[in-house]
XYZ file of C-alpha atoms in Angstrom:
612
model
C 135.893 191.684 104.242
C 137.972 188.790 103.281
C 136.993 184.999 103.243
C 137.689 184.304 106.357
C 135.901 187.004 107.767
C 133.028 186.161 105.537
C 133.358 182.646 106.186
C 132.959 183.262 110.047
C 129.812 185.124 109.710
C 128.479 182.609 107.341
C 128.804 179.880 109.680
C 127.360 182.146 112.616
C 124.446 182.534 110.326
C 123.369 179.313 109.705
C 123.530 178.360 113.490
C 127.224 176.846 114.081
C 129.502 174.325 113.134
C 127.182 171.831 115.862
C 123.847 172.739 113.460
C 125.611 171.427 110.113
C 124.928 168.204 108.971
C 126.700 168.468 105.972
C 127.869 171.556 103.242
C 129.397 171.556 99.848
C 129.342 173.587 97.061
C 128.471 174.088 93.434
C 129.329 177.109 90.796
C 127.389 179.482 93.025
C 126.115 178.291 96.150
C 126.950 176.828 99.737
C 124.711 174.062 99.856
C 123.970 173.280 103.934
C 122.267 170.288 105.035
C 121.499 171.670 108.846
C 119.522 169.916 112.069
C 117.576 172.802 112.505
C 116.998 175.209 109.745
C 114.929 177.710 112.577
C 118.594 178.243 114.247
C 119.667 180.129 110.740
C 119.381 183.436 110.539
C 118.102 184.504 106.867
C 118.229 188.269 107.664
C 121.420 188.617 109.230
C 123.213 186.637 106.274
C 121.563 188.622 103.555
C 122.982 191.914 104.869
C 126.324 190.547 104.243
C 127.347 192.501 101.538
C 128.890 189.276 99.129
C 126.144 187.425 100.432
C 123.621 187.668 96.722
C 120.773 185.452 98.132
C 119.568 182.818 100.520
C 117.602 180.097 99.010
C 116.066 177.170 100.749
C 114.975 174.454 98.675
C 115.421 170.374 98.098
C 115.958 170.109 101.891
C 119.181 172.751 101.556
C 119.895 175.715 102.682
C 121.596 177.564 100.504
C 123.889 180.284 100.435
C 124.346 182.415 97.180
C 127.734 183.355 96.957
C 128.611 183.637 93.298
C 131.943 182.994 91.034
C 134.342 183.084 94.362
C 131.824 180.554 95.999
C 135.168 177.626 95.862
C 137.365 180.088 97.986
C 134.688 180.236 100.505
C 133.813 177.309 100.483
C 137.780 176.555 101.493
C 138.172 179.331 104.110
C 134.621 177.969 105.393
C 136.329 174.313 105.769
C 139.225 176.118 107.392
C 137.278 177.899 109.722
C 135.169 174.958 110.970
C 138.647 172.881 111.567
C 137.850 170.338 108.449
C 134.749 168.988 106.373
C 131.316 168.335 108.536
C 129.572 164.967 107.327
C 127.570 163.975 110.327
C 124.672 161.259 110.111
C 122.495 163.720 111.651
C 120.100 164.984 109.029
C 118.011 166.922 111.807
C 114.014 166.853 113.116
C 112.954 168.349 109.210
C 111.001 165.615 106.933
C 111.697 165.844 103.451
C 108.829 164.816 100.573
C 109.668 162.432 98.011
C 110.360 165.159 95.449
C 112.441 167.141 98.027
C 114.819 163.819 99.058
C 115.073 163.372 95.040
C 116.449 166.655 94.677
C 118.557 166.089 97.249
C 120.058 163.282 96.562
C 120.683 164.181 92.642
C 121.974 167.327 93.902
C 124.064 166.026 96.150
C 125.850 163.548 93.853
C 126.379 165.786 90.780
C 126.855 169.103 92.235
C 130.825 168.408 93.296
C 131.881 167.982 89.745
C 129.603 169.653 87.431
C 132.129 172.332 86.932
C 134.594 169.863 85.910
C 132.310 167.940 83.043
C 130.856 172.132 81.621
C 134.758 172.447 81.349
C 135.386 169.044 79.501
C 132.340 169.736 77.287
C 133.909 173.374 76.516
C 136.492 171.496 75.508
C 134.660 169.050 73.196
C 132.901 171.494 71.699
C 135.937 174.106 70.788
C 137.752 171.047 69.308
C 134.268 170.380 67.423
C 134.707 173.782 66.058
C 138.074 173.091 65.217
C 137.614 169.953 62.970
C 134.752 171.781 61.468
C 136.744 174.340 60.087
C 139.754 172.111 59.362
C 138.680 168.593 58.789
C 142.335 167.084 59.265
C 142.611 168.756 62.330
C 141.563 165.620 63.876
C 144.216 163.589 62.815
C 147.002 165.574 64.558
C 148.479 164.633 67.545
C 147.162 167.696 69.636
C 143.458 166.883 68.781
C 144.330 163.521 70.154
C 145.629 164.481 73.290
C 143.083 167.011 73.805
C 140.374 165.243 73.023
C 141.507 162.485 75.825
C 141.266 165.391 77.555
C 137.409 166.584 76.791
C 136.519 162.622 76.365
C 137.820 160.765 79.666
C 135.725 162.389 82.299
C 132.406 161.456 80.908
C 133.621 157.998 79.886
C 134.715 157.138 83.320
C 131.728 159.345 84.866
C 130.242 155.921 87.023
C 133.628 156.865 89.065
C 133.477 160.390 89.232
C 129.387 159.837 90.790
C 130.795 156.616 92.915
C 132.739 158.510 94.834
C 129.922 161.327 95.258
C 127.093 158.709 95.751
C 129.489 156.930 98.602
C 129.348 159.922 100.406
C 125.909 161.262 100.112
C 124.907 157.367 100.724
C 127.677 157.686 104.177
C 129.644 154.334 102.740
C 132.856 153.693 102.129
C 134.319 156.102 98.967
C 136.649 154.219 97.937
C 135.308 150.603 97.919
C 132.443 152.414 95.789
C 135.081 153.919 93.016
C 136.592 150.272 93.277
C 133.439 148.814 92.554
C 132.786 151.762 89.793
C 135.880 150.873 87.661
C 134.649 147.408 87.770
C 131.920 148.434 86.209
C 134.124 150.094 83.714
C 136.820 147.896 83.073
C 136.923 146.560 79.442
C 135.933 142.966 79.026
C 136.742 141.173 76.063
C 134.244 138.554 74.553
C 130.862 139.096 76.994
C 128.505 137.490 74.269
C 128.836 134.418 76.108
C 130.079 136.060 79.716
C 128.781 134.035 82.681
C 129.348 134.031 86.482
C 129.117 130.488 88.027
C 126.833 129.557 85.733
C 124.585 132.307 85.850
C 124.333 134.484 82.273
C 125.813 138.187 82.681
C 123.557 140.699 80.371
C 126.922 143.259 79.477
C 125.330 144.923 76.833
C 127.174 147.807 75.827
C 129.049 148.094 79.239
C 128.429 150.777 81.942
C 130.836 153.157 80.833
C 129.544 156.867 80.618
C 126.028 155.339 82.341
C 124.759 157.187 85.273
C 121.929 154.978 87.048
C 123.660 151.416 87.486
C 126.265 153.171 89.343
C 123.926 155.251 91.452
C 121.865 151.733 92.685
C 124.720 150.007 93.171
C 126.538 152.032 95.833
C 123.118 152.671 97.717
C 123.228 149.042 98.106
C 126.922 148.738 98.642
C 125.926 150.435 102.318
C 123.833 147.895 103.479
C 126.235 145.089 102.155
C 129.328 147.367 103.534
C 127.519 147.339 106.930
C 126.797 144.169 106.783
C 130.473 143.100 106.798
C 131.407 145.321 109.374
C 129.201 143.955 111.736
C 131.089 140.289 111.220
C 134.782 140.931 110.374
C 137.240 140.657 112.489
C 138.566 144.079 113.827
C 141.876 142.435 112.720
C 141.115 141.812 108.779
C 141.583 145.716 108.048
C 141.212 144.084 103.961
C 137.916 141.991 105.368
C 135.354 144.233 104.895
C 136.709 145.725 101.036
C 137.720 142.375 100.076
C 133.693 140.968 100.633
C 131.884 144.247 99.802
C 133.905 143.658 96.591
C 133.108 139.885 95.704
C 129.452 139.947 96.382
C 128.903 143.607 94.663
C 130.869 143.266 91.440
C 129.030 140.059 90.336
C 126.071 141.138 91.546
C 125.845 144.529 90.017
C 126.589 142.755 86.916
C 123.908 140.301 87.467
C 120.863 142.577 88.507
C 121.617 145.829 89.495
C 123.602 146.967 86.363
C 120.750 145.859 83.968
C 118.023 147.527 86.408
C 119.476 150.569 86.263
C 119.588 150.742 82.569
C 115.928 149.441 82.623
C 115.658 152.382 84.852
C 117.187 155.278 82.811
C 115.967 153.742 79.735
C 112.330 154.031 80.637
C 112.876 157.605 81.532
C 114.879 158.720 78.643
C 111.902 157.483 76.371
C 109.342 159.126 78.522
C 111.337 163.080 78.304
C 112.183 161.983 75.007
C 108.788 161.048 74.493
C 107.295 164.657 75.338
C 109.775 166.089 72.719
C 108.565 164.291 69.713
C 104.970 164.740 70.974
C 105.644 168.140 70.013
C 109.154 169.501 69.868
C 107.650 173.534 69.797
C 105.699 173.064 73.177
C 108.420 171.288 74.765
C 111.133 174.146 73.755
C 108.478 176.865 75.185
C 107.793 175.582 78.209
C 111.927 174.398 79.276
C 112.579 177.713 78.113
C 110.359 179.586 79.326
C 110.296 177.506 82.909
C 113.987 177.067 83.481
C 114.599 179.596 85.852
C 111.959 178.811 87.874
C 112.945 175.457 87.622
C 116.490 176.489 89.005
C 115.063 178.705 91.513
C 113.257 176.003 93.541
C 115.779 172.830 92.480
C 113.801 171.339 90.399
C 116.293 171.653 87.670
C 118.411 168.952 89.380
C 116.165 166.268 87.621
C 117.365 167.209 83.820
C 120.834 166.931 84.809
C 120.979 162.908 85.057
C 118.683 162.426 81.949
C 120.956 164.809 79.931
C 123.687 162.879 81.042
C 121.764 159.293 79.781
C 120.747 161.004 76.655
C 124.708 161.551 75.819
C 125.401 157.612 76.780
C 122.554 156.627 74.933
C 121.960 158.598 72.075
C 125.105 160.389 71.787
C 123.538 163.784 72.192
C 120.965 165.749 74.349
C 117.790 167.795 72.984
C 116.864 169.367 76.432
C 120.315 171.026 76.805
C 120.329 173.849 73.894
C 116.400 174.694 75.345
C 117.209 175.172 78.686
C 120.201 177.538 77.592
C 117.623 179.299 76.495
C 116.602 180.048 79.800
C 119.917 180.963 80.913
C 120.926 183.691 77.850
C 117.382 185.105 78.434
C 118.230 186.170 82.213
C 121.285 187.637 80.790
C 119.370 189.695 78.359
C 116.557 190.924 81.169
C 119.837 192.086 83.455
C 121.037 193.818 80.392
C 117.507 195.363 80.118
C 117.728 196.659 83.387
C 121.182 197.869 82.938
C 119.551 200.203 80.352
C 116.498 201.293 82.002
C 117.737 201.678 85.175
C 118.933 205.306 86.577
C 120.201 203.705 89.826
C 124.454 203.814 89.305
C 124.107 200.294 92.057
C 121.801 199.042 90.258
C 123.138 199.517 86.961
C 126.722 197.925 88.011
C 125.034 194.985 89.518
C 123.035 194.492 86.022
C 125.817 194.830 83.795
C 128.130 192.500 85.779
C 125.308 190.127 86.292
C 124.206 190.142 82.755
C 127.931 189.301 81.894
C 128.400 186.160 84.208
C 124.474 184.813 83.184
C 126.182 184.490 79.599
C 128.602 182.105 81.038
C 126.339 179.725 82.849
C 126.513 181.538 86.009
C 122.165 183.169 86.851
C 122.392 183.667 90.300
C 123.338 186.875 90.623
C 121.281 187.976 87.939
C 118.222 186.607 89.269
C 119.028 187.097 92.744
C 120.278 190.381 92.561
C 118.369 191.799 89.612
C 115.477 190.560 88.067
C 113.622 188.505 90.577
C 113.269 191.452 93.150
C 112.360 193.761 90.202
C 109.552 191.090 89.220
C 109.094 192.178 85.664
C 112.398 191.867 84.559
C 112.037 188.136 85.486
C 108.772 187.343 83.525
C 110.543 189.182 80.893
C 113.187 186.697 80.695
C 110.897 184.037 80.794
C 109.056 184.935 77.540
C 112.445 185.643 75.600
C 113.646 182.062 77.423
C 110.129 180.222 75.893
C 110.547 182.088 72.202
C 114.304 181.361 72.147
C 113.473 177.648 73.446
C 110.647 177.032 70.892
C 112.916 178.031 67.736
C 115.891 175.810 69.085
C 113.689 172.955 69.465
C 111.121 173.321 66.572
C 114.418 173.185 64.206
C 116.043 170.057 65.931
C 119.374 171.767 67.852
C 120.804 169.428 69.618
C 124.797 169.100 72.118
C 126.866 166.838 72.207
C 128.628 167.483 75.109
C 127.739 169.014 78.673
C 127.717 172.654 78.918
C 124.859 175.352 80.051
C 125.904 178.687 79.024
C 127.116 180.446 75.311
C 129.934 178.307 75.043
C 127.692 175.731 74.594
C 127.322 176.680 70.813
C 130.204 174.530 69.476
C 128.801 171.611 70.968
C 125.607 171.983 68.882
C 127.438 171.512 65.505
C 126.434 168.242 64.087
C 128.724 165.542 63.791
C 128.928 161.536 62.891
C 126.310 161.581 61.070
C 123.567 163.343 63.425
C 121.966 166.877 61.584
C 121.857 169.221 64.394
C 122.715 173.439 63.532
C 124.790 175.577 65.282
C 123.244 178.404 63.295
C 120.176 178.132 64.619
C 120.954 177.583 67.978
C 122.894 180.935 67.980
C 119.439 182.751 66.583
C 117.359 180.941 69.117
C 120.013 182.062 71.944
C 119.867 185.862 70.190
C 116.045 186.039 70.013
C 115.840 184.978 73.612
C 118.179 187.667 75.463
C 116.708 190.858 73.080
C 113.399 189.549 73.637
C 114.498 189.528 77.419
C 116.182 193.144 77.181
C 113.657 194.644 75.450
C 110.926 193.829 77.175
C 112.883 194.649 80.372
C 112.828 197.728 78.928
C 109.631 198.017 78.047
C 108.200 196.996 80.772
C 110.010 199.036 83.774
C 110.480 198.056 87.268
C 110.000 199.466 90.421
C 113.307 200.454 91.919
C 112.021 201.969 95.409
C 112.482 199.529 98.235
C 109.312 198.482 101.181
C 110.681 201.347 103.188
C 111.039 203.727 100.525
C 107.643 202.918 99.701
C 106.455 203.994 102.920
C 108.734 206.977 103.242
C 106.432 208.363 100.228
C 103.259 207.450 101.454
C 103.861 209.669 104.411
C 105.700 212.500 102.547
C 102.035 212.545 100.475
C 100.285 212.485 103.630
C 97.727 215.077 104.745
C 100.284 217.696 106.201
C 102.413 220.250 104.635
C 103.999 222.483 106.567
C 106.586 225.790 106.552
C 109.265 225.736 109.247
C 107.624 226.092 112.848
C 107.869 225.146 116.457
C 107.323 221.338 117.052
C 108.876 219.301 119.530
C 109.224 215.214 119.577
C 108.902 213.205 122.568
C 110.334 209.625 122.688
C 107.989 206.909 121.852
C 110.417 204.844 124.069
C 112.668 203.225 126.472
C 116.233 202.823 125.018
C 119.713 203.707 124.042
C 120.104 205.944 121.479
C 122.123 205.184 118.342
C 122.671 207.701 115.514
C 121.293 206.799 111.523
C 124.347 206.630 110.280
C 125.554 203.844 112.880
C 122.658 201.258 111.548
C 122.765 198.259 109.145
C 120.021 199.764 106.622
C 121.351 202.256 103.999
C 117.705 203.466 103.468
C 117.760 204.911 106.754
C 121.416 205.571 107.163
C 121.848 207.733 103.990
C 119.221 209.946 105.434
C 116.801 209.526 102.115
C 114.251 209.288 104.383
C 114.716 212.264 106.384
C 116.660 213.452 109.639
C 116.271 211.280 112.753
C 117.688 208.647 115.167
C 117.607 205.058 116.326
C 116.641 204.025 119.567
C 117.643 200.437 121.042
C 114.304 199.620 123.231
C 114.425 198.378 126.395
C 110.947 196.959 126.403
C 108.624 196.023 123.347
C 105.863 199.202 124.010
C 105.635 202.063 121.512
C 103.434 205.321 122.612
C 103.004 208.281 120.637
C 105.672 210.635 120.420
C 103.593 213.859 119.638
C 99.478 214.971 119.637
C 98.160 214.315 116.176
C 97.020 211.548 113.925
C 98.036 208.345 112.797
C 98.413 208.673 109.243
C 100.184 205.281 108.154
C 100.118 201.662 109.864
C 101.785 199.402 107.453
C 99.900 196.438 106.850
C 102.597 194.199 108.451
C 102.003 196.134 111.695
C 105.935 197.241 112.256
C 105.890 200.547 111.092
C 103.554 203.460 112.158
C 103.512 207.204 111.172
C 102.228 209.852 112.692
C 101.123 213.351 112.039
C 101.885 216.169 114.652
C 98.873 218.674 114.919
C 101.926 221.086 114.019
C 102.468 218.936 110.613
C 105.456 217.134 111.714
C 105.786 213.519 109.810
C 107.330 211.279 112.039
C 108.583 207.414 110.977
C 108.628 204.822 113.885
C 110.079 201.830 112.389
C 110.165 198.710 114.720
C 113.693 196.275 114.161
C 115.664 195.903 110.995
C 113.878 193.902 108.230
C 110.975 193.126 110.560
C 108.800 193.465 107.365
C 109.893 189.647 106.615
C 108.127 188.951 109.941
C 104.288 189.441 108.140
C 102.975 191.167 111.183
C 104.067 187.753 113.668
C 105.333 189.702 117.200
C 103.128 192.843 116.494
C 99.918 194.097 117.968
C 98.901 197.472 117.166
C 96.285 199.167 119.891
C 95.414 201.891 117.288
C 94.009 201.685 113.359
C 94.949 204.095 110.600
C 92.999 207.469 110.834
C 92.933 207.279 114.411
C 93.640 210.896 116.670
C 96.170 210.361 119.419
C 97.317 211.814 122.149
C 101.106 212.097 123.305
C 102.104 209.296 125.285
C 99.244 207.365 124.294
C 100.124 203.658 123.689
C 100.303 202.692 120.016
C 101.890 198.784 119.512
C 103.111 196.288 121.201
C 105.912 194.238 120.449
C 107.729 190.962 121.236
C 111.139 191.528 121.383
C 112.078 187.847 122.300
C 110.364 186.741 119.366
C 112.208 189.123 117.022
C 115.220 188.257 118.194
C 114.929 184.974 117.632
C 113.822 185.298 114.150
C 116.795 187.267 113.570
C 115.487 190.215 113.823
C 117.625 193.418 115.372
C 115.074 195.255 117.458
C 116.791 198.443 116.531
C 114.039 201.373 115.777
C 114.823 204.184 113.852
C 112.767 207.144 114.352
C 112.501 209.762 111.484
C 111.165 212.979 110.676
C 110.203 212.360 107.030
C 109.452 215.905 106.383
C 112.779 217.488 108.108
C 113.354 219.675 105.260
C 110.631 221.577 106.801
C 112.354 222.120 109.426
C 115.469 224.122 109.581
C 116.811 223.808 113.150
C 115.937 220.357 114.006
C 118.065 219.533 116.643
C 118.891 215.999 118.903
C 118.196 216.810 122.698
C 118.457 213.722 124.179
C 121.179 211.948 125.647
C 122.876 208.626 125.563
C 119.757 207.258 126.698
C 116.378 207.849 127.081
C 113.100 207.611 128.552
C 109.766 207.246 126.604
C 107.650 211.151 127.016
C 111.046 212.271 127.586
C 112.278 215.105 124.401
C 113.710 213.794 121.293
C 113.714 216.830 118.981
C 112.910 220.432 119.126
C 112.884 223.021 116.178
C 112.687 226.313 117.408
């Protein structure tokens, strides 16, 4: 499948190009904003083999692509004929919390990449003048470190032309308005405008907040202007936004904002010299989980302050923690695991977590497996508590092992490298060992219940049984159906009807032996010992039992023909569902001569199989 194919079904999954308010991306993801989130279909996109996870949160819907997430996110621009940014933001209400997320998100997700490559940079010239001190009089660490240095001293830009757009103002009077901000002014100790005394202080350059307030104000004072211009004055509307923003940015909103970021710099700060060992523990041991429902998008702008203020970040080399430790529970899995997919997704997983990159890690690996994931989180809070118990702290912006450089002190701040690299160590073999240690589960839901019917009451030598069809429908072979559980034949020999109508009666006389507690799977044992699977739709397990209504209970003797659940296949449907059923025999080894008898389609009491 290539991007454009992919692409395509993406954007069929999520409802249309008409149910997109607005999509970007970050290192991983597809971030949608859509009207209606109930038009998405969650099942459908996670069978898409690229497809690692779907994860709403902070108002988004994401998709979980992984490192090739910037090519899609092209062919998916392509596709819809150019970039969606409608006003619409759809019937859903967002909390406070959730609109926070959002709207940090939103503004620093487009060029995060860019400033954990600039802080790579930092930090391997760091490394550099560490090992050779005049190193950093030479031309090449010069240009270089314009290089590493320029994005986050410009950064109000960078988020002024992010903010503009989340805000739906103009970009480019709010990058105008950001280089104001940045623009170096000689002798402010005295700086007023008409009068009125301008607070400069150490200038907004590298600061994240002023910028931020003043472009969510710039749309009101933008629209303003609009409204009064003349059509005919295409300068108007910059050329006003401009004179009453500058001045008053510098006036109010630029000293607010630093008021602003101060007060919450001291307060995270705050927590750390409360008790630097609790604080590492719980960012490390709480980062993923952090990640997994957005919540992590709150660190990023007080990191970010903490450089401009301080000149370096404590929460940084903790939360790394975090990030090594999934590595190490993938790795775990890698070598506990006797499943050959398994055990390539875990290694390859394990590989990009090192780099910054969890998602498919804890997507893919160790969140389904549940242990593996509370493994990382201890080797995360160990590896987190020795990082900040010694005082490790970066200098520059990156989240993944090539942060280390960046924790090697420098102008006169004590902060150890050394340490950090022990705290990242302990916290991805704490993860793989007790990933190890611990086990998973590997057997999927319907794997699950494959077994609880194979250690049902029956077992039988080959014999006379014949199958009736539980009903109405087309019929469709395994191997033709979107589940490799049932399509590999693990489960036993068998076929798929498509149902006409959402009634399921008994196929044979026996007893029912199994009725999964979410109500869309039965089995059924033949009075001849024949297991027999009746699986309702394709991942209807999600469901919880909604659309279901079984007419019999577990234990129960039934007859053939005799009516066993109901189902509503409109309702399915439009959850996402595929109402396709497959219908198994999960004992068919028992069975030499099973044999098909039915035709293309088929009528419920009608004969399925016969072994004779």
């Amino acid at each position: 499948m290539n991007n454009n194919e992919l692409a395509k079904k993406i954007l069929d999954g999520v409802g249309g190009k008409e149910n997109i308010s607005d999509v970007f991306h970050c290192a991983t993801r597809l971030r949608f904003r859509l009207k209606d989130k109930h038009l998405a279909a969650k099942s459908e996109l996670n069978k898409i083999p690229k497809i690692i996870q779907i994860v709403q949160s902070g108002g988004q819907y994401q998709v979980v692509i992984g490192n090739e997430v910037s090519t899609v996110y092209e062919s998916l621009i392509e596709v819809m004929g150019g970039e969606v940014t409608s006003g619409d933001t759809g019937n859903e209400k967002q909390g406070i919390v959730a609109k926070i997320i959002d709207i940090v998100s939103s503004i620093f997700t487009p060029f995060l990449t860019v400033l954990a490559g600039t802080g790579v940079l930092k930090g391997f010239l760091s490394l550099a003048v560490f090992l050779s001190p005049g190193f950093a009089e030479t031309g090449t660490y010069i240009l270089l470190n314009a290089a590493g240095d320029a994005f986050f001293r410009f950064l109000p830009i960078a988020i002024a032309f992010t903010a503009a757009k989340k805000f739906k103002t103009n970009q480019y009077i709010a990058m105008a308005l950001a280089m104001a901000m940045v623009y170096p002014i000689e002798n402010t100790a005295d700086l007023t405008f008409v009068g009125l005394p301008v607070i400069y202080g150490a200038g907004y350059t590298s600061t994240v907040f002023p910028i931020i307030l003043a472009v969510f104000i710039q749309r009101y004072v933008e629209g303003f202007f609009k409204k009064i211009v003349p059509k005919f004055l295409v300068f108007g509307v910059t050329l006003m936004t401009l004179v009453i923003m500058v001045p008053f940015t510098y006036l109010l909103i630029g000293p607010l904002g630093t008021i602003i970021g101060s007060i919450l710099s001291k307060g995270v700060n705050g927590l750390y010299e409360f008790s630097p060992l609790l604080t590492g523990i719980a960012l490390g041991g709480l980062w993923q989980i952090l990640v997994v429902f957005g919540m992590h998008w709150g660190f990023v702008p007080l990191t970010l302050l903490n450089f401009s203020t301080l000149g370096y970040d404590r929460l940084l080399p903790m939360s790394i923690a975090g990030v090594i430790a999934q590595s190490g529970a993938a790795f775990g899995v890698f070598l506990k695991s006797r499943n050959k997919n398994l055990k390539s997704l875990a290694v390859s997983s394990s590989l990009t977590a090192l780099f910054g990159i969890t998602e498919p890690a804890v997507y893919g690996v160790t969140l389904p497996l549940k242990k593996p994931f509370v493994a990382a989180s201890i080797g995360g809070a160990v590896g987190g508590g020795i990082i900040a118990f010694f005082g490790v702290k970066s200098f520059a912006f990156s989240a993944s092992i090539l942060a280390i450089p960046n924790m090697i002190g420098r102008n006169g701040v004590e902060s150890s490298a050394t340490i950090g690299v022990i705290g990242l160590a302990v916290a991805f073999i704490i993860a793989a060992t007790l990933s190890f240690i611990f086990g998973f589960d590997e057997t999927t839901q319907d794997e699950k219940l494959a077994n609880e019917l194979v250690e049902g009451e029956a077992v039988t030598i080959d014999g006379k049984i014949t199958v009736f069809s539980p009903m109405n429908g087309k019929i469709l072979s395994l191997e033709s159906i979107d589940d490799p559980v049932f399509s590999s034949g693990s489960m036993g020999k068998g076929v798929a009807i498509l149902p006409e109508q959402g009634r399921v009666t008994s196929p044979v006389n026996g007893k029912v032996t199994l009725l999964f507690p979410t109500k869309h799977a039965i089995g059924i044992t033949s009075e001849e010992g024949a297991e027999i699977l009746i699986h309702v739709g394709m991942d209807t397990v999600e469901l919880n039992g909604e659309g279901f209504t079984p007419l019999v209970k577990q234990g129960d003797v039934v007859t053939l023909g005799e009516e066993l659940l109901l189902f509503d296949e409109q309702f399915l449907k439009a959850q996402g569902k595929s109402t396709v059923t497959p219908i198994v025999i999960t004992n068919s080894t028992n069975y030499k001569n099973l044999q098909l008898v039915a035709g293309d389609t088929i009528l419920a009491g009608e004969k399925l199989f016969v072994n004779e």
